[in-house]
Short mmCIF file of C-alpha atoms in Angstrom, two decimals:
data_model
loop_
_atom_site.label_atom_id
_atom_site.label_comp_id
_atom_site.label_asym_id
_atom_site.label_seq_id
_atom_site.Cartn_x
_atom_site.Cartn_y
_atom_site.Cartn_z
CA UNK A 18 127.56 106.09 111.25
CA UNK A 19 126.34 103.06 113.16
CA UNK A 20 125.79 105.08 116.35
CA UNK A 21 124.00 107.83 114.39
CA UNK A 22 121.64 105.24 112.89
CA UNK A 23 120.93 103.77 116.31
CA UNK A 24 120.05 107.20 117.69
CA UNK A 25 117.77 107.94 114.73
CA UNK A 26 115.94 104.64 115.08
CA UNK A 27 115.59 104.81 118.88
CA UNK A 28 114.27 108.37 118.63
CA UNK A 29 111.75 107.60 115.88
CA UNK A 30 109.03 104.98 116.45
CA UNK A 31 108.18 105.23 112.74
CA UNK A 32 111.71 104.25 111.69
CA UNK A 33 111.92 101.55 114.34
CA UNK A 34 108.69 99.85 113.28
CA UNK A 35 109.40 100.31 109.58
CA UNK A 36 112.86 98.77 109.89
CA UNK A 37 111.41 95.84 111.83
CA UNK A 38 109.07 95.08 108.95
CA UNK A 39 111.72 95.75 106.32
CA UNK A 40 114.29 93.48 107.97
CA UNK A 41 111.84 90.59 108.10
CA UNK A 42 110.30 90.99 104.69
CA UNK A 43 113.62 91.85 103.04
CA UNK A 44 114.83 88.35 103.81
CA UNK A 45 111.74 86.90 102.15
CA UNK A 46 112.13 89.14 99.10
CA UNK A 47 115.83 88.31 98.81
CA UNK A 48 115.21 84.57 99.05
CA UNK A 49 112.33 84.90 96.61
CA UNK A 50 114.48 86.68 94.04
CA UNK A 51 117.28 84.15 94.51
CA UNK A 52 114.87 81.27 93.87
CA UNK A 53 113.24 82.83 90.79
CA UNK A 54 115.92 81.53 88.36
CA UNK A 55 115.16 77.97 89.47
CA UNK A 56 111.41 78.52 89.31
CA UNK A 57 111.69 80.18 85.89
CA UNK A 58 113.49 77.17 84.46
CA UNK A 59 111.08 74.63 85.95
CA UNK A 60 107.79 76.21 84.87
CA UNK A 61 107.03 77.70 81.45
CA UNK A 62 105.33 81.07 80.81
CA UNK A 63 102.22 79.13 79.72
CA UNK A 64 102.00 77.27 83.04
CA UNK A 65 102.74 80.46 84.97
CA UNK A 66 99.92 82.17 83.09
CA UNK A 67 97.51 79.45 84.19
CA UNK A 68 98.38 80.08 87.83
CA UNK A 69 98.14 83.84 87.23
CA UNK A 70 94.47 83.41 86.34
CA UNK A 71 93.89 81.59 89.65
CA UNK A 72 95.81 84.18 91.64
CA UNK A 73 94.01 87.08 89.97
CA UNK A 74 90.55 85.70 90.66
CA UNK A 75 91.34 84.85 94.29
CA UNK A 76 93.01 88.23 94.84
CA UNK A 77 89.82 90.00 93.77
CA UNK A 78 87.75 88.00 96.24
CA UNK A 79 90.32 88.26 99.05
CA UNK A 80 90.25 92.04 98.81
CA UNK A 81 86.66 92.18 100.09
CA UNK A 82 86.37 88.82 101.89
CA UNK A 83 86.32 90.52 105.32
CA UNK A 84 84.05 93.31 104.02
CA UNK A 85 86.92 95.60 105.10
CA UNK A 86 86.01 95.14 108.76
CA UNK A 87 89.56 93.81 109.20
CA UNK A 88 90.88 97.37 108.86
CA UNK A 89 88.63 98.58 111.66
CA UNK A 90 90.53 96.36 114.11
CA UNK A 91 92.98 99.27 114.39
CA UNK A 92 90.36 101.85 115.35
CA UNK A 93 88.52 101.05 118.64
CA UNK A 94 89.77 102.38 121.97
CA UNK A 95 89.45 98.98 123.66
CA UNK A 96 91.00 95.65 122.72
CA UNK A 97 87.73 93.85 123.38
CA UNK A 98 86.00 95.79 120.62
CA UNK A 99 88.93 95.00 118.35
CA UNK A 100 88.55 91.30 119.20
CA UNK A 101 84.88 91.44 118.26
CA UNK A 102 85.79 93.04 114.96
CA UNK A 103 88.32 90.28 114.28
CA UNK A 104 85.59 87.68 114.85
CA UNK A 105 83.25 89.60 112.58
CA UNK A 106 85.96 89.65 109.92
CA UNK A 107 86.60 85.91 110.16
CA UNK A 108 82.91 85.04 109.90
CA UNK A 109 82.62 87.19 106.81
CA UNK A 110 85.70 85.53 105.31
CA UNK A 111 84.27 82.04 105.85
CA UNK A 112 81.01 82.96 104.13
CA UNK A 113 82.78 84.60 101.18
CA UNK A 114 85.15 81.63 100.79
CA UNK A 115 82.16 79.28 100.56
CA UNK A 116 80.42 81.53 98.04
CA UNK A 117 83.63 81.60 95.96
CA UNK A 118 83.66 77.82 95.71
CA UNK A 119 80.00 77.73 94.68
CA UNK A 120 80.55 80.49 92.11
CA UNK A 121 83.48 78.59 90.56
CA UNK A 122 81.23 75.58 90.07
CA UNK A 123 78.40 77.59 88.55
CA UNK A 124 80.70 79.62 86.27
CA UNK A 125 82.68 76.57 85.14
CA UNK A 126 81.41 76.59 81.49
CA UNK A 127 82.13 80.32 81.10
CA UNK A 128 85.65 79.97 82.51
CA UNK A 129 86.36 77.03 80.20
CA UNK A 130 85.33 79.15 77.22
CA UNK A 131 87.57 82.10 78.20
CA UNK A 132 90.57 80.48 79.88
CA UNK A 133 90.45 76.75 79.19
CA UNK A 134 89.77 73.58 81.13
CA UNK A 135 92.85 73.74 83.38
CA UNK A 136 92.10 77.21 84.75
CA UNK A 137 88.48 76.18 85.29
CA UNK A 138 89.43 73.12 87.33
CA UNK A 139 91.95 74.77 89.63
CA UNK A 140 89.52 77.59 90.42
CA UNK A 141 87.30 75.02 92.14
CA UNK A 142 89.65 75.20 95.16
CA UNK A 143 89.86 79.01 95.15
CA UNK A 144 87.85 79.22 98.39
CA UNK A 145 90.75 77.62 100.29
CA UNK A 146 93.18 80.37 99.29
CA UNK A 147 90.55 83.03 99.98
CA UNK A 148 90.18 81.93 103.59
CA UNK A 149 93.89 81.36 104.33
CA UNK A 150 95.12 84.67 102.91
CA UNK A 151 92.20 86.87 104.02
CA UNK A 152 92.22 85.59 107.60
CA UNK A 153 95.99 85.96 107.82
CA UNK A 154 95.58 89.59 106.76
CA UNK A 155 92.92 90.15 109.43
CA UNK A 156 95.23 88.74 112.09
CA UNK A 157 97.99 91.06 110.86
CA UNK A 158 95.79 94.06 111.63
CA UNK A 159 95.47 92.80 115.21
CA UNK A 160 99.25 92.39 115.44
CA UNK A 161 99.64 95.89 113.99
CA UNK A 162 97.34 97.23 116.69
CA UNK A 163 99.52 95.52 119.32
CA UNK A 164 102.68 96.88 117.61
CA UNK A 165 103.91 93.31 117.06
CA UNK A 166 105.62 94.07 113.77
CA UNK A 167 108.10 91.24 114.20
CA UNK A 168 105.32 88.65 113.98
CA UNK A 169 103.95 90.35 110.85
CA UNK A 170 107.37 90.27 109.19
CA UNK A 171 107.89 86.61 110.07
CA UNK A 172 104.46 85.71 108.68
CA UNK A 173 105.15 87.41 105.37
CA UNK A 174 108.54 85.76 105.08
CA UNK A 175 107.20 82.32 105.92
CA UNK A 176 104.40 82.53 103.38
CA UNK A 177 106.60 83.80 100.55
CA UNK A 178 109.48 81.40 101.13
CA UNK A 179 107.21 78.45 101.91
CA UNK A 180 105.33 78.83 98.64
CA UNK A 181 108.47 79.07 96.52
CA UNK A 182 110.32 76.21 98.21
CA UNK A 183 107.34 73.87 97.86
CA UNK A 184 106.81 74.83 94.22
CA UNK A 185 110.47 74.21 93.42
CA UNK A 186 110.43 70.89 95.26
CA UNK A 187 107.42 69.73 93.27
CA UNK A 188 109.05 70.93 90.05
CA UNK A 189 112.16 68.85 90.70
CA UNK A 190 109.86 65.93 91.54
CA UNK A 191 108.45 66.14 88.03
CA UNK A 192 105.23 68.04 88.74
CA UNK A 193 105.91 70.86 86.28
CA UNK A 194 102.32 71.58 85.38
CA UNK A 195 100.18 74.22 87.04
CA UNK A 196 99.41 71.60 89.69
CA UNK A 197 102.92 71.99 91.11
CA UNK A 198 102.52 75.75 91.37
CA UNK A 199 99.03 75.48 92.85
CA UNK A 200 99.86 72.89 95.52
CA UNK A 201 102.97 74.83 96.49
CA UNK A 202 100.93 77.99 96.89
CA UNK A 203 98.24 76.46 99.08
CA UNK A 204 100.79 74.63 101.26
CA UNK A 205 102.70 77.88 101.83
CA UNK A 206 99.53 79.82 102.59
CA UNK A 207 98.33 77.17 105.04
CA UNK A 208 101.65 76.99 106.90
CA UNK A 209 101.76 80.78 107.25
CA UNK A 210 98.16 80.91 108.53
CA UNK A 211 98.84 78.22 111.15
CA UNK A 212 101.89 80.12 112.41
CA UNK A 213 100.21 83.52 112.68
CA UNK A 214 97.12 81.92 114.23
CA UNK A 215 99.27 80.51 117.03
CA UNK A 216 101.04 83.83 117.59
CA UNK A 217 97.79 85.73 118.05
CA UNK A 218 96.17 83.80 120.87
CA UNK A 219 95.31 87.05 122.66
CA UNK A 220 92.84 88.02 119.93
CA UNK A 221 90.75 84.96 120.85
CA UNK A 222 90.48 85.82 124.54
CA UNK A 223 86.92 86.25 125.93
CA UNK A 224 85.54 89.79 125.82
CA UNK A 225 83.88 91.68 128.66
CA UNK A 226 80.07 91.38 128.89
CA UNK A 227 79.60 95.08 128.21
CA UNK A 228 81.50 94.87 124.90
CA UNK A 229 79.30 95.81 121.93
CA UNK A 230 78.10 92.87 119.87
CA UNK A 231 79.40 92.10 116.40
CA UNK A 232 76.11 93.36 114.99
CA UNK A 233 76.47 96.68 116.82
CA UNK A 234 80.07 97.10 115.68
CA UNK A 235 79.15 96.18 112.12
CA UNK A 236 76.62 99.01 112.15
CA UNK A 237 79.04 101.46 113.79
CA UNK A 238 81.65 100.86 111.10
CA UNK A 239 79.21 100.42 108.23
CA UNK A 240 81.15 102.91 106.12
CA UNK A 241 83.88 100.32 105.64
CA UNK A 242 81.80 97.84 103.57
CA UNK A 243 79.58 100.55 102.09
CA UNK A 244 82.32 102.98 101.00
CA UNK A 245 85.76 101.46 101.47
CA UNK A 246 84.59 98.00 100.41
CA UNK A 247 83.57 99.02 96.88
CA UNK A 248 86.76 101.06 96.54
CA UNK A 249 88.89 98.08 97.52
CA UNK A 250 86.97 95.81 95.16
CA UNK A 251 87.36 98.25 92.28
CA UNK A 252 91.09 98.49 92.99
CA UNK A 253 91.45 94.70 93.03
CA UNK A 254 89.46 94.33 89.83
CA UNK A 255 91.69 96.93 88.21
CA UNK A 256 95.03 95.21 88.63
CA UNK A 257 93.86 91.63 88.49
CA UNK A 258 91.55 92.50 85.62
CA UNK A 259 94.65 93.62 83.74
CA UNK A 260 96.14 90.14 84.16
CA UNK A 261 92.88 88.47 83.17
CA UNK A 262 92.34 90.66 80.09
CA UNK A 263 95.94 90.29 78.90
CA UNK A 264 95.61 86.52 79.26
CA UNK A 265 92.22 86.36 77.57
CA UNK A 266 93.40 88.60 74.70
CA UNK A 267 96.95 87.41 74.07
CA UNK A 268 97.03 83.94 75.69
CA UNK A 269 98.40 82.29 78.83
CA UNK A 270 102.04 82.75 77.75
CA UNK A 271 101.73 86.55 77.56
CA UNK A 272 99.80 86.57 80.82
CA UNK A 273 102.57 84.54 82.44
CA UNK A 274 105.34 86.75 81.03
CA UNK A 275 103.65 89.93 82.24
CA UNK A 276 102.88 88.33 85.61
CA UNK A 277 106.52 87.33 86.08
CA UNK A 278 107.76 90.78 85.05
CA UNK A 279 105.43 92.40 87.55
CA UNK A 280 106.45 89.99 90.30
CA UNK A 281 110.19 90.62 90.06
CA UNK A 282 110.03 94.38 89.45
CA UNK A 283 107.33 95.08 92.01
CA UNK A 284 109.17 93.09 94.69
CA UNK A 285 111.32 96.00 95.96
CA UNK A 286 108.36 98.36 95.71
CA UNK A 287 106.18 95.98 97.71
CA UNK A 288 108.95 95.59 100.29
CA UNK A 289 109.15 99.32 100.92
CA UNK A 290 105.44 100.05 100.57
CA UNK A 291 104.38 97.13 102.74
CA UNK A 292 106.57 98.30 105.60
CA UNK A 293 105.75 101.99 105.28
CA UNK A 294 102.02 101.47 104.80
CA UNK A 295 101.54 99.43 107.99
CA UNK A 296 103.34 102.02 110.12
CA UNK A 297 102.07 105.06 108.21
CA UNK A 298 98.46 103.93 108.70
CA UNK A 299 99.05 103.77 112.45
CA UNK A 300 100.55 107.28 112.40
CA UNK A 301 97.70 108.70 110.34
CA UNK A 302 95.14 107.18 112.70
CA UNK A 303 96.67 109.06 115.66
CA UNK A 304 98.03 112.29 114.14
CA UNK A 305 96.75 115.60 115.51
CA UNK A 306 94.83 118.01 113.31
CA UNK A 307 97.15 120.57 111.79
CA UNK A 308 99.97 118.06 111.39
CA UNK A 309 98.59 115.66 108.78
CA UNK A 310 99.49 117.61 105.63
CA UNK A 311 103.20 117.96 106.52
CA UNK A 312 103.27 114.25 107.39
CA UNK A 313 101.81 113.31 104.00
CA UNK A 314 103.99 115.68 101.96
CA UNK A 315 107.16 114.46 103.67
CA UNK A 316 106.17 110.84 103.02
CA UNK A 317 105.72 111.58 99.31
CA UNK A 318 109.06 113.37 99.04
CA UNK A 319 110.90 110.57 100.86
CA UNK A 320 109.43 107.92 98.59
CA UNK A 321 110.28 109.75 95.36
CA UNK A 322 113.85 110.45 96.46
CA UNK A 323 114.40 106.86 97.56
CA UNK A 324 113.15 105.46 94.26
CA UNK A 325 114.62 107.67 91.55
CA UNK A 326 118.03 106.04 91.10
CA UNK A 327 116.89 102.39 91.37
CA UNK A 328 114.11 102.91 88.83
CA UNK A 329 116.35 104.70 86.32
CA UNK A 330 118.75 101.77 86.55
CA UNK A 331 115.90 99.29 86.20
CA UNK A 332 114.70 100.93 82.99
CA UNK A 333 118.03 100.46 81.22
CA UNK A 334 119.06 97.00 82.47
CA UNK A 335 115.73 95.13 82.67
CA UNK A 336 115.63 93.92 79.02
CA UNK A 337 119.02 92.26 79.47
CA UNK A 338 119.14 91.11 83.05
CA UNK A 339 115.66 89.55 83.29
CA UNK A 340 116.10 86.85 80.58
CA UNK A 341 119.66 86.21 81.75
CA UNK A 342 118.39 85.71 85.27
CA UNK A 343 115.17 83.77 84.64
CA UNK A 344 116.13 81.91 81.46
CA UNK A 345 115.86 82.49 77.73
CA UNK A 346 112.16 81.63 77.64
CA UNK A 347 111.46 84.81 79.65
CA UNK A 348 113.00 87.31 77.21
CA UNK A 349 109.68 89.13 76.75
CA UNK A 350 109.40 89.61 80.51
CA UNK A 351 112.49 91.82 80.39
CA UNK A 352 110.78 94.26 78.05
CA UNK A 353 107.59 94.18 80.11
CA UNK A 354 109.66 94.99 83.21
CA UNK A 355 111.18 97.99 81.42
CA UNK A 356 107.74 99.19 80.35
CA UNK A 357 106.43 99.07 83.93
CA UNK A 358 109.00 101.50 85.37
CA UNK A 359 106.93 104.75 85.21
CA UNK A 360 103.96 103.07 86.87
CA UNK A 361 105.95 101.45 89.66
CA UNK A 362 107.96 104.59 90.42
CA UNK A 363 104.90 106.74 91.03
CA UNK A 364 103.22 103.90 92.90
CA UNK A 365 106.08 103.98 95.38
CA UNK A 366 104.88 107.40 96.53
CA UNK A 367 101.14 106.94 96.14
CA UNK A 368 100.48 103.56 97.74
CA UNK A 369 101.16 104.29 101.45
CA UNK A 370 99.35 107.64 101.49
CA UNK A 371 96.13 106.13 100.10
CA UNK A 372 95.20 105.35 103.72
CA UNK A 373 94.60 109.05 104.26
CA UNK A 374 91.14 108.80 102.68
CA UNK A 375 90.13 106.23 105.31
CA UNK A 376 91.47 108.19 108.28
CA UNK A 377 89.84 111.43 107.09
CA UNK A 378 86.59 109.58 106.29
CA UNK A 379 86.76 110.62 102.64
CA UNK A 380 86.31 107.12 101.24
CA UNK A 381 83.93 108.45 98.60
CA UNK A 382 86.76 110.44 97.05
CA UNK A 383 88.98 107.40 96.91
CA UNK A 384 86.12 105.38 95.44
CA UNK A 385 85.57 107.98 92.73
CA UNK A 386 89.25 107.94 91.84
CA UNK A 387 89.45 104.15 92.03
CA UNK A 388 86.60 103.75 89.55
CA UNK A 389 88.37 105.95 87.02
CA UNK A 390 91.70 104.28 87.80
CA UNK A 391 90.10 100.92 86.95
CA UNK A 392 87.94 101.92 84.01
CA UNK A 393 90.75 103.62 82.06
CA UNK A 394 93.18 100.65 81.89
CA UNK A 395 90.51 97.97 81.50
CA UNK A 396 88.75 99.89 78.73
CA UNK A 397 92.10 100.38 77.01
CA UNK A 398 92.96 96.67 77.25
CA UNK A 399 89.50 95.65 76.09
CA UNK A 400 89.85 97.70 72.90
CA UNK A 401 93.61 97.76 72.28
CA UNK A 402 94.61 97.19 68.65
CA UNK A 403 98.30 97.06 69.56
CA UNK A 404 100.67 94.11 70.10
CA UNK A 405 101.39 93.02 73.70
CA UNK A 406 104.55 95.08 74.40
CA UNK A 407 103.24 98.38 73.05
CA UNK A 408 100.00 97.74 74.91
CA UNK A 409 101.89 97.40 78.20
CA UNK A 410 104.00 100.53 77.54
CA UNK A 411 100.92 102.66 76.95
CA UNK A 412 99.23 101.08 79.95
CA UNK A 413 102.11 101.98 82.30
CA UNK A 414 102.09 105.64 81.24
CA UNK A 415 98.32 105.82 81.73
CA UNK A 416 98.59 104.38 85.23
CA UNK A 417 101.46 106.66 86.27
CA UNK A 418 99.52 109.72 85.11
CA UNK A 419 96.47 108.75 87.11
CA UNK A 420 98.51 108.09 90.24
CA UNK A 421 99.81 111.65 90.08
CA UNK A 422 96.19 112.78 90.25
CA UNK A 423 95.66 110.61 93.33
CA UNK A 424 98.72 112.10 95.06
CA UNK A 425 97.31 115.58 94.48
CA UNK A 426 93.98 114.48 95.95
CA UNK A 427 95.75 113.06 99.02
CA UNK A 428 97.54 116.30 99.80
CA UNK A 429 94.31 118.27 99.34
CA UNK A 430 92.43 115.92 101.70
CA UNK A 431 95.16 116.23 104.33
CA UNK A 432 95.06 120.03 104.20
CA UNK A 433 91.27 120.01 104.38
CA UNK A 434 91.40 117.71 107.42
CA UNK A 435 93.87 120.01 109.17
CA UNK A 436 91.58 123.03 108.67
CA UNK A 437 88.40 121.42 110.02
CA UNK A 438 87.26 121.34 113.63
CA UNK A 439 87.20 117.89 115.32
CA UNK A 440 83.93 115.95 115.04
CA UNK A 441 82.60 113.53 117.64
CA UNK A 442 83.11 109.95 116.32
CA UNK A 443 79.72 108.92 117.64
CA UNK A 444 78.03 111.23 115.15
#
């Protein structure tokens, strides 16, 4: 069995790179899950909900901080052009981080009215997280281009473990307010950024004089901010808007309980999707016409087969194992975790293949879907007359149904791409 696995991995670059990412991030996920019982007993759902507001707001901004030029780092033929795109991404991130800080100051009274004084105060440092996380992501695209998946895995592990260890340390030191969670988060993000910055010295090398300027490259890849940017923003507003609306409607405790349920149930999905998506994007970017549709269909089938047994088990055991694991104060999180199963199962198949719309230059289709995918849940949450648990159950079914539509669109786009004649990129 061991020799068979070695032959399979050595003969498949996809499996080799995926397993590199999985092995690194699996350690982080495992440590994270092992530390959750300690974290759950140090910080209440109310305090967790306060941090969830901060994380949701920063996640929305981070999603478009680089104006999606970070993704274009994978595309040029030359490394010098990719270096220019990394610099363009970082400059954009710095500007957006500054604007975020200014916006938090201006919107302070509104945030106080909706989420309270504590959430308003901690959002004043949101720009710091925006820069650290967004620039780390941009560097990861460079490392992906250079096939340095080991460095990506280490970075993810360091950030995840660093955040949790610092938060737990502060909790034991008596800082059991949202301040302990916030400081732990920023320290972990900063340490991870410093590490990945040092491991990517080659991206900061001087470029050849004939390399196009950042302005020229920004114009060449203008579809990213114009089409993919809005799609990414809509997608970020969708999920993080769910957290924000649940918190605004039902209070910080419900927001914290849902946030914790999502974090522990989505962890294995994120582990698999994160590894597959990085490698699958690289495969999609280089696949020959006529071979994309089979690649996409096989990826969907693999994901659904891998996930069916774990998610069936999760549905039946979540209401019991979650409060036992995290502590009695998290009993509601167990039922939220159970409710999320349909959504997370379909997401396992849909998340990696969403890159197909970028590779086939059909961002407008993804944007159209993303708008509907955001409007439906947010409109439902805005008007829901139901209690929290029933609200989440209905929400999960709605999201799973819409993801099935997106999978169908992905297969159609792949088949359409395979049928078309190649087009010169310059046009």
